[in-house]
PDB file of C-alpha atoms in Angstrom:
ATOM      1  CA  ILE A 833     127.523 128.203 132.180  1.00  0.00           C
ATOM      2  CA  SER A 834     131.078 127.466 131.143  1.00  0.00           C
ATOM      3  CA  GLN A 835     132.321 124.285 129.556  1.00  0.00           C
ATOM      4  CA  TYR A 836     132.840 121.298 131.870  1.00  0.00           C
ATOM      5  CA  GLU A 837     131.310 123.216 134.805  1.00  0.00           C
ATOM      6  CA  PHE A 838     129.316 120.292 136.229  1.00  0.00           C
ATOM      7  CA  VAL A 839     130.942 117.464 134.316  1.00  0.00           C
ATOM      8  CA  GLY A 840     130.741 114.101 136.076  1.00  0.00           C
ATOM      9  CA  LEU A 841     128.706 115.425 139.014  1.00  0.00           C
ATOM     10  CA  LYS A 842     126.806 112.184 139.551  1.00  0.00           C
ATOM     11  CA  SER A 843     124.887 113.456 142.611  1.00  0.00           C
ATOM     12  CA  LEU A 844     123.172 116.299 140.715  1.00  0.00           C
ATOM     13  CA  LYS A 845     119.459 115.425 140.553  1.00  0.00           C
ATOM     14  CA  ALA A 846     117.816 118.785 139.845  1.00  0.00           C
ATOM     15  CA  LEU A 847     118.868 122.286 138.885  1.00  0.00           C
ATOM     16  CA  GLU A 848     117.001 125.508 138.099  1.00  0.00           C
ATOM     17  CA  LEU A 849     118.941 127.458 135.510  1.00  0.00           C
ATOM     18  CA  PRO A 850     119.205 131.274 135.800  1.00  0.00           C
ATOM     19  CA  ARG A 851     116.559 133.161 133.803  1.00  0.00           C
ATOM     20  CA  ASP A 852     119.187 135.406 132.202  1.00  0.00           C
ATOM     21  CA  LEU A 853     121.391 132.507 131.089  1.00  0.00           C
ATOM     22  CA  LYS A 854     122.470 132.721 127.445  1.00  0.00           C
ATOM     23  CA  THR A 855     124.947 129.889 126.801  1.00  0.00           C
ATOM     24  CA  ILE A 856     125.497 126.364 128.074  1.00  0.00           C
ATOM     25  CA  GLY A 857     129.049 125.354 127.325  1.00  0.00           C
ATOM     26  CA  CYS A 858     130.572 122.196 125.905  1.00  0.00           C
ATOM     27  CA  GLN A 859     130.026 119.160 128.174  1.00  0.00           C
ATOM     28  CA  ALA A 860     128.733 121.434 130.943  1.00  0.00           C
ATOM     29  CA  PHE A 861     126.563 118.644 132.400  1.00  0.00           C
ATOM     30  CA  TYR A 862     128.334 115.690 130.811  1.00  0.00           C
ATOM     31  CA  GLY A 863     127.955 112.523 132.860  1.00  0.00           C
ATOM     32  CA  CYS A 864     125.409 113.940 135.361  1.00  0.00           C
ATOM     33  CA  GLU A 865     123.699 110.562 135.579  1.00  0.00           C
ATOM     34  CA  ALA A 866     121.222 111.452 138.361  1.00  0.00           C
ATOM     35  CA  LEU A 867     119.750 114.429 136.494  1.00  0.00           C
ATOM     36  CA  THR A 868     116.185 113.507 135.476  1.00  0.00           C
ATOM     37  CA  THR A 869     114.733 116.719 134.085  1.00  0.00           C
ATOM     38  CA  ILE A 870     115.956 120.096 132.886  1.00  0.00           C
ATOM     39  CA  SER A 871     114.241 123.263 131.627  1.00  0.00           C
ATOM     40  CA  ILE A 872     116.114 125.599 129.267  1.00  0.00           C
ATOM     41  CA  PRO A 873     115.207 129.296 129.830  1.00  0.00           C
ATOM     42  CA  GLU A 874     114.011 131.375 126.894  1.00  0.00           C
ATOM     43  CA  ARG A 875     117.152 133.542 126.698  1.00  0.00           C
ATOM     44  CA  VAL A 876     119.525 130.636 126.096  1.00  0.00           C
ATOM     45  CA  THR A 877     120.633 130.755 122.459  1.00  0.00           C
ATOM     46  CA  VAL A 878     123.431 128.145 122.450  1.00  0.00           C
ATOM     47  CA  ILE A 879     123.721 124.654 123.909  1.00  0.00           C
ATOM     48  CA  ASP A 880     127.204 123.572 122.955  1.00  0.00           C
ATOM     49  CA  GLU A 881     128.512 120.144 121.999  1.00  0.00           C
ATOM     50  CA  ASP A 882     127.531 117.297 124.349  1.00  0.00           C
ATOM     51  CA  ALA A 883     126.426 119.694 127.080  1.00  0.00           C
ATOM     52  CA  PHE A 884     124.095 116.953 128.349  1.00  0.00           C
ATOM     53  CA  GLY A 885     125.989 113.940 127.050  1.00  0.00           C
ATOM     54  CA  LEU A 886     125.858 110.712 129.054  1.00  0.00           C
ATOM     55  CA  CYS A 887     123.029 112.015 131.262  1.00  0.00           C
ATOM     56  CA  ARG A 888     121.679 108.495 131.617  1.00  0.00           C
ATOM     57  CA  GLY A 889     118.790 109.475 133.913  1.00  0.00           C
ATOM     58  CA  LEU A 890     117.478 112.391 131.851  1.00  0.00           C
ATOM     59  CA  ALA A 891     113.845 111.610 130.962  1.00  0.00           C
ATOM     60  CA  SER A 892     112.352 115.080 130.401  1.00  0.00           C
ATOM     61  CA  PHE A 893     113.838 117.980 128.421  1.00  0.00           C
ATOM     62  CA  VAL A 894     112.046 121.330 128.125  1.00  0.00           C
ATOM     63  CA  ILE A 895     113.012 124.208 125.860  1.00  0.00           C
ATOM     64  CA  GLU A 896     110.849 127.090 127.051  1.00  0.00           C
ATOM     65  CA  ASP A 897     108.888 129.257 124.613  1.00  0.00           C
ATOM     66  CA  GLY A 898     110.797 132.154 123.113  1.00  0.00           C
ATOM     67  CA  MET A 899     111.225 134.179 119.945  1.00  0.00           C
ATOM     68  CA  GLU A 900     114.963 133.599 119.390  1.00  0.00           C
ATOM     69  CA  SER A 901     116.097 130.369 117.772  1.00  0.00           C
ATOM     70  CA  LEU A 902     118.249 127.974 119.774  1.00  0.00           C
ATOM     71  CA  TYR A 903     121.424 126.385 118.432  1.00  0.00           C
ATOM     72  CA  ILE A 904     121.869 122.971 120.002  1.00  0.00           C
ATOM     73  CA  SER A 905     124.740 120.592 119.339  1.00  0.00           C
ATOM     74  CA  ASN A 906     123.970 117.748 121.676  1.00  0.00           C
ATOM     75  CA  SER A 907     123.223 114.062 121.411  1.00  0.00           C
ATOM     76  CA  PHE A 908     120.709 112.453 123.738  1.00  0.00           C
ATOM     77  CA  LEU A 909     121.356 108.925 122.492  1.00  0.00           C
ATOM     78  CA  ASP A 910     122.552 107.875 125.957  1.00  0.00           C
ATOM     79  CA  SER A 911     119.568 109.460 127.730  1.00  0.00           C
ATOM     80  CA  PRO A 912     116.178 107.776 128.327  1.00  0.00           C
ATOM     81  CA  LEU A 913     114.248 110.811 127.097  1.00  0.00           C
ATOM     82  CA  SER A 914     110.530 110.054 127.076  1.00  0.00           C
ATOM     83  CA  GLU A 915     109.112 113.605 126.930  1.00  0.00           C
ATOM     84  CA  VAL A 916     110.400 116.634 125.039  1.00  0.00           C
ATOM     85  CA  TYR A 917     108.946 120.139 124.867  1.00  0.00           C
ATOM     86  CA  VAL A 918     110.338 122.347 122.089  1.00  0.00           C
ATOM     87  CA  GLY A 919     109.210 125.949 122.445  1.00  0.00           C
ATOM     88  CA  ARG A 920     111.446 127.563 119.836  1.00  0.00           C
ATOM     89  CA  ASN A 921     112.872 127.106 116.382  1.00  0.00           C
ATOM     90  CA  LEU A 922     116.014 124.966 116.503  1.00  0.00           C
ATOM     91  CA  ASP A 923     119.278 125.103 114.600  1.00  0.00           C
ATOM     92  CA  TYR A 924     121.705 122.173 114.704  1.00  0.00           C
ATOM     93  CA  PRO A 925     124.562 120.668 112.677  1.00  0.00           C
ATOM     94  CA  GLU A 926     123.319 119.257 109.372  1.00  0.00           C
ATOM     95  CA  GLY A 927     122.151 115.684 109.757  1.00  0.00           C
ATOM     96  CA  HIS A 928     122.527 115.710 113.548  1.00  0.00           C
ATOM     97  CA  SER A 929     119.228 116.666 115.111  1.00  0.00           C
ATOM     98  CA  PRO A 930     119.432 116.264 118.898  1.00  0.00           C
ATOM     99  CA  PHE A 931     115.924 114.814 118.976  1.00  0.00           C
ATOM    100  CA  SER A 932     116.231 112.073 116.368  1.00  0.00           C
ATOM    101  CA  LEU A 933     116.885 108.350 116.823  1.00  0.00           C
ATOM    102  CA  LEU A 934     115.569 108.321 120.398  1.00  0.00           C
ATOM    103  CA  SER A 935     114.096 104.898 121.070  1.00  0.00           C
ATOM    104  CA  THR A 936     112.513 105.999 124.366  1.00  0.00           C
ATOM    105  CA  LEU A 937     110.786 109.181 123.157  1.00  0.00           C
ATOM    106  CA  SER A 938     107.007 108.775 123.328  1.00  0.00           C
ATOM    107  CA  ARG A 939     105.687 112.317 123.741  1.00  0.00           C
ATOM    108  CA  LEU A 940     106.635 115.462 121.829  1.00  0.00           C
ATOM    109  CA  THR A 941     105.154 118.927 122.400  1.00  0.00           C
ATOM    110  CA  ILE A 942     105.779 121.866 120.069  1.00  0.00           C
ATOM    111  CA  GLY A 943     105.282 125.361 121.480  1.00  0.00           C
ATOM    112  CA  LYS A 944     103.120 128.135 120.057  1.00  0.00           C
ATOM    113  CA  THR A 945     106.074 130.275 118.882  1.00  0.00           C
ATOM    114  CA  VAL A 946     107.594 127.555 116.670  1.00  0.00           C
ATOM    115  CA  THR A 947     107.360 128.463 112.971  1.00  0.00           C
ATOM    116  CA  LYS A 948     109.639 125.882 111.355  1.00  0.00           C
ATOM    117  CA  VAL A 949     110.931 122.343 111.848  1.00  0.00           C
ATOM    118  CA  GLY A 950     114.273 121.346 110.352  1.00  0.00           C
ATOM    119  CA  ASP A 951     115.323 118.397 108.215  1.00  0.00           C
ATOM    120  CA  GLY A 952     115.152 115.124 110.115  1.00  0.00           C
ATOM    121  CA  GLN A 953     114.349 116.885 113.368  1.00  0.00           C
ATOM    122  CA  TYR A 954     112.283 114.014 114.815  1.00  0.00           C
ATOM    123  CA  LEU A 955     113.271 111.198 112.468  1.00  0.00           C
ATOM    124  CA  GLY A 956     113.848 107.709 113.814  1.00  0.00           C
ATOM    125  CA  ASN A 957     111.721 107.990 116.954  1.00  0.00           C
ATOM    126  CA  GLU A 958     109.835 104.768 116.347  1.00  0.00           C
ATOM    127  CA  ASN A 959     108.027 104.784 119.715  1.00  0.00           C
ATOM    128  CA  LEU A 960     106.653 108.300 119.363  1.00  0.00           C
ATOM    129  CA  THR A 961     102.889 108.017 119.923  1.00  0.00           C
ATOM    130  CA  ASP A 962     101.830 111.498 121.013  1.00  0.00           C
ATOM    131  CA  VAL A 963     102.597 114.772 119.189  1.00  0.00           C
ATOM    132  CA  THR A 964     101.075 118.059 120.357  1.00  0.00           C
ATOM    133  CA  SER A 965     101.526 121.372 118.565  1.00  0.00           C
ATOM    134  CA  TYR A 966     100.288 124.667 120.016  1.00  0.00           C
ATOM    135  CA  ALA A 967     101.439 126.649 116.977  1.00  0.00           C
ATOM    136  CA  GLU A 968      98.434 128.385 115.436  1.00  0.00           C
ATOM    137  CA  MET A 969      99.902 128.079 111.944  1.00  0.00           C
ATOM    138  CA  ALA A 970     101.341 124.716 110.952  1.00  0.00           C
ATOM    139  CA  PRO A 971     105.144 125.062 111.184  1.00  0.00           C
ATOM    140  CA  LEU A 972     106.964 124.941 107.870  1.00  0.00           C
ATOM    141  CA  ALA A 973     108.919 121.736 107.598  1.00  0.00           C
ATOM    142  CA  GLY A 974     112.008 120.378 105.897  1.00  0.00           C
ATOM    143  CA  GLU A 975     112.556 116.823 104.698  1.00  0.00           C
ATOM    144  CA  ASN A 976     111.959 113.584 106.633  1.00  0.00           C
ATOM    145  CA  ILE A 977     110.691 115.258 109.793  1.00  0.00           C
ATOM    146  CA  PHE A 978     109.129 112.100 111.216  1.00  0.00           C
ATOM    147  CA  SER A 979     109.440 108.385 110.543  1.00  0.00           C
ATOM    148  CA  GLU A 980     106.803 106.796 108.319  1.00  0.00           C
ATOM    149  CA  SER A 981     105.463 104.747 111.226  1.00  0.00           C
ATOM    150  CA  ASN A 982     104.721 107.897 113.235  1.00  0.00           C
ATOM    151  CA  TYR A 983     102.057 109.057 110.795  1.00  0.00           C
ATOM    152  CA  GLY A 984      99.951 106.002 111.476  1.00  0.00           C
ATOM    153  CA  ALA A 985     100.775 105.278 115.116  1.00  0.00           C
ATOM    154  CA  ALA A 986     100.920 108.742 116.682  1.00  0.00           C
ATOM    155  CA  ILE A 987      98.063 111.089 117.531  1.00  0.00           C
ATOM    156  CA  LEU A 988      98.577 114.689 116.450  1.00  0.00           C
ATOM    157  CA  HIS A 989      96.930 117.207 118.810  1.00  0.00           C
ATOM    158  CA  ILE A 990      96.366 120.666 117.286  1.00  0.00           C
ATOM    159  CA  PRO A 991      94.272 123.783 118.064  1.00  0.00           C
ATOM    160  CA  THR A 992      90.743 123.516 116.689  1.00  0.00           C
ATOM    161  CA  ALA A 993      91.050 126.843 114.887  1.00  0.00           C
ATOM    162  CA  SER A 994      94.215 125.629 113.152  1.00  0.00           C
ATOM    163  CA  CYS A 995      92.750 122.477 111.638  1.00  0.00           C
ATOM    164  CA  GLU A 996      92.757 123.696 108.038  1.00  0.00           C
ATOM    165  CA  SER A 997      96.316 124.990 108.327  1.00  0.00           C
ATOM    166  CA  TYR A 998      97.633 121.592 109.420  1.00  0.00           C
ATOM    167  CA  ARG A 999      95.480 119.645 106.971  1.00  0.00           C
ATOM    168  CA  GLY A1000      96.899 121.671 104.123  1.00  0.00           C
ATOM    169  CA  THR A1001     100.578 121.661 105.142  1.00  0.00           C
ATOM    170  CA  TYR A1002     103.241 118.977 104.700  1.00  0.00           C
ATOM    171  CA  PRO A1003     103.961 116.807 106.622  1.00  0.00           C
ATOM    172  CA  TRP A1004     101.245 117.471 109.188  1.00  0.00           C
ATOM    173  CA  TYR A1005      98.422 116.304 106.939  1.00  0.00           C
ATOM    174  CA  ARG A1006      99.985 112.855 106.792  1.00  0.00           C
ATOM    175  CA  PHE A1007      98.999 112.045 110.382  1.00  0.00           C
ATOM    176  CA  ARG A1008      96.048 109.664 110.285  1.00  0.00           C
ATOM    177  CA  ASN A1009      94.839 110.458 113.795  1.00  0.00           C
ATOM    178  CA  LEU A1010      94.049 114.045 114.744  1.00  0.00           C
ATOM    179  CA  SER A1011      92.797 115.447 118.021  1.00  0.00           C
ATOM    180  CA  LEU A1012      91.418 118.978 118.158  1.00  0.00           C
ATOM    181  CA  MET A1013      92.169 121.012 121.274  1.00  0.00           C
ATOM    182  CA  ASP A1014      89.581 123.588 122.296  1.00  0.00           C
ATOM    183  CA  GLU A1015      89.640 125.042 125.821  1.00  0.00           C
ATOM    184  CA  GLY A1016      90.593 121.754 127.396  1.00  0.00           C
ATOM    185  CA  CYS A1017      88.157 119.641 125.382  1.00  0.00           C
ATOM    186  CA  GLU A1018      89.415 117.278 122.716  1.00  0.00           C
ATOM    187  CA  GLU A1019      87.655 115.414 119.941  1.00  0.00           C
ATOM    188  CA  THR A1020      89.610 112.659 118.247  1.00  0.00           C
ATOM    189  CA  ILE A1021      89.170 112.476 114.485  1.00  0.00           C
ATOM    190  CA  THR A1022      89.980 109.221 112.728  1.00  0.00           C
ATOM    191  CA  SER A1023      88.495 110.015 109.312  1.00  0.00           C
ATOM    192  CA  PHE A1024      91.491 111.818 107.813  1.00  0.00           C
ATOM    193  CA  VAL A1025      92.036 109.286 105.045  1.00  0.00           C
ATOM    194  CA  ILE A1026      95.041 109.770 102.780  1.00  0.00           C
ATOM    195  CA  GLY A1027      93.830 109.589  99.178  1.00  0.00           C
ATOM    196  CA  ASP A1028      90.318 110.855  99.954  1.00  0.00           C
ATOM    197  CA  ALA A1029      90.730 113.903  97.720  1.00  0.00           C
ATOM    198  CA  SER A1030      86.976 114.349  97.339  1.00  0.00           C
ATOM    199  CA  GLY A1031      86.312 114.312 101.084  1.00  0.00           C
ATOM    200  CA  ASP A1032      83.575 111.670 101.028  1.00  0.00           C
ATOM    201  CA  GLY A1033      85.303 109.541 103.687  1.00  0.00           C
ATOM    202  CA  ASP A1034      86.500 106.838 101.305  1.00  0.00           C
ATOM    203  CA  VAL A1035      89.158 106.291  98.638  1.00  0.00           C
ATOM    204  CA  ASN A1036      87.461 105.536  95.330  1.00  0.00           C
ATOM    205  CA  THR A1037      87.269 106.520  91.678  1.00  0.00           C
ATOM    206  CA  ALA A1038      85.822 109.923  92.593  1.00  0.00           C
ATOM    207  CA  ASP A1039      89.198 110.772  94.114  1.00  0.00           C
ATOM    208  CA  VAL A1040      91.000 109.854  90.905  1.00  0.00           C
ATOM    209  CA  GLU A1041      88.752 112.276  89.026  1.00  0.00           C
ATOM    210  CA  GLU A1042      89.348 114.973  91.640  1.00  0.00           C
ATOM    211  CA  VAL A1043      93.115 114.654  91.221  1.00  0.00           C
ATOM    212  CA  LYS A1044      92.845 114.636  87.418  1.00  0.00           C
ATOM    213  CA  ASP A1045      90.796 117.852  87.533  1.00  0.00           C
ATOM    214  CA  TYR A1046      93.349 119.468  89.836  1.00  0.00           C
ATOM    215  CA  ILE A1047      96.245 118.583  87.537  1.00  0.00           C
ATOM    216  CA  MET A1048      94.304 119.982  84.578  1.00  0.00           C
ATOM    217  CA  GLY A1049      93.817 123.226  86.476  1.00  0.00           C
ATOM    218  CA  TYR A1050      90.163 122.828  87.441  1.00  0.00           C
ATOM    219  CA  PRO A1051      90.036 121.819  91.115  1.00  0.00           C
ATOM    220  CA  SER A1052      86.593 121.438  92.650  1.00  0.00           C
ATOM    221  CA  ASP A1053      85.439 123.218  95.793  1.00  0.00           C
ATOM    222  CA  THR A1054      85.757 119.950  97.739  1.00  0.00           C
ATOM    223  CA  PHE A1055      89.304 119.112  96.576  1.00  0.00           C
ATOM    224  CA  ASN A1056      91.680 118.450  99.500  1.00  0.00           C
ATOM    225  CA  PHE A1057      95.337 118.906  98.591  1.00  0.00           C
ATOM    226  CA  GLY A1058      96.660 117.237 101.742  1.00  0.00           C
ATOM    227  CA  LYS A1059      94.717 114.046 101.159  1.00  0.00           C
ATOM    228  CA  ALA A1060      95.449 114.066  97.424  1.00  0.00           C
ATOM    229  CA  ASP A1061      99.216 114.128  97.989  1.00  0.00           C
ATOM    230  CA  VAL A1062      99.265 110.370  98.535  1.00  0.00           C
ATOM    231  CA  ASN A1063     103.046 109.924  98.459  1.00  0.00           C
ATOM    232  CA  GLY A1064     103.641 112.926 100.738  1.00  0.00           C
ATOM    233  CA  ASP A1065     106.136 114.777  98.553  1.00  0.00           C
ATOM    234  CA  GLY A1066     104.318 118.111  98.777  1.00  0.00           C
ATOM    235  CA  ARG A1067     103.013 117.903  95.194  1.00  0.00           C
ATOM    236  CA  VAL A1068      99.958 116.454  93.496  1.00  0.00           C
ATOM    237  CA  ASN A1069     100.680 114.881  90.125  1.00  0.00           C
ATOM    238  CA  ALA A1070     100.454 111.689  88.072  1.00  0.00           C
ATOM    239  CA  VAL A1071     102.438 109.766  90.690  1.00  0.00           C
ATOM    240  CA  ASP A1072      99.606 110.310  93.155  1.00  0.00           C
ATOM    241  CA  ILE A1073      97.062 109.065  90.614  1.00  0.00           C
ATOM    242  CA  THR A1074      99.055 105.850  90.246  1.00  0.00           C
ATOM    243  CA  LYS A1075      99.161 105.372  94.008  1.00  0.00           C
ATOM    244  CA  LEU A1076      95.445 106.133  94.266  1.00  0.00           C
ATOM    245  CA  VAL A1077      94.667 103.465  91.694  1.00  0.00           C
ATOM    246  CA  ASN A1078      96.807 100.981  93.614  1.00  0.00           C
ATOM    247  CA  ILE A1079      94.958 101.757  96.858  1.00  0.00           C
ATOM    248  CA  ILE A1080      91.589 101.304  95.169  1.00  0.00           C
ATOM    249  CA  MET A1081      92.645  98.014  93.581  1.00  0.00           C
ATOM    250  CA  GLU A1082      93.940  96.762  96.932  1.00  0.00           C
ATOM    251  CA  ASN A1083      90.567  97.620  98.460  1.00  0.00           C
ATOM    252  CA  GLY A1084      88.849  95.446  95.875  1.00  0.00           C
ATOM    253  CA  SER A1085      87.223  98.166  93.770  1.00  0.00           C
ATOM    254  CA  SER A1086      87.363  98.443  90.012  1.00  0.00           C
ATOM    255  CA  ILE A1087      88.632 101.394  87.990  1.00  0.00           C
ATOM    256  CA  ASP A1088      86.686 102.732  85.035  1.00  0.00           C
ATOM    257  CA  SER A1089      88.905 103.957  82.238  1.00  0.00           C
ATOM    258  CA  HIS A1090      88.198 107.332  80.640  1.00  0.00           C
TER     259      HIS A1090
END
């Protein structure tokens, strides 16, 4: 689709893109205010600058599953996007993720072929409450993928068989609410407590000892790296011990010195 091809076509409400389409040009659908949903075929590798700019009715955006990464240089800040499906790895200009800073985005789905998530890809979506990932291995992630509030407010849905992968990979282990998907059945887990390095369901002095042993090179069989990384920087060190102690003190427990 060439640049400006449908620009300003305010009557366009729906469109099925050709399966063999490879490129969507600059401002191709710019100002198509009646367009409410669009699905990007798997062979598309480039969505050029502001291809869907000022699509003020666009609520659903689907990037179909595929093996090739998709370069997308588009801002959806003027679109009321509430649901996004991302079925491929994305490339975008540094610091300009198309799916960040969307105040209306509430549901995000990540396809099974996604293997990585870029810096700031979903940052600033404060109303995001539902994240589903079908990837069997937790996608590798850059910096500041989600906003801090998302980890407490959103539910992360993942395949049951992938639970350990997500619980051991940054930033996925930071989600407090997990839901395991298994052949249509889901079980919500609310016991994934950050700081519970020992896995006893609580944050206490046993967790401090677990982290100390890990740092010394003697982790126990029950040590959980994801929960021990309290500050979420992908490392477990003395900083996490300090934060653990603060959590315990805030909870009203005492710390024994050793």
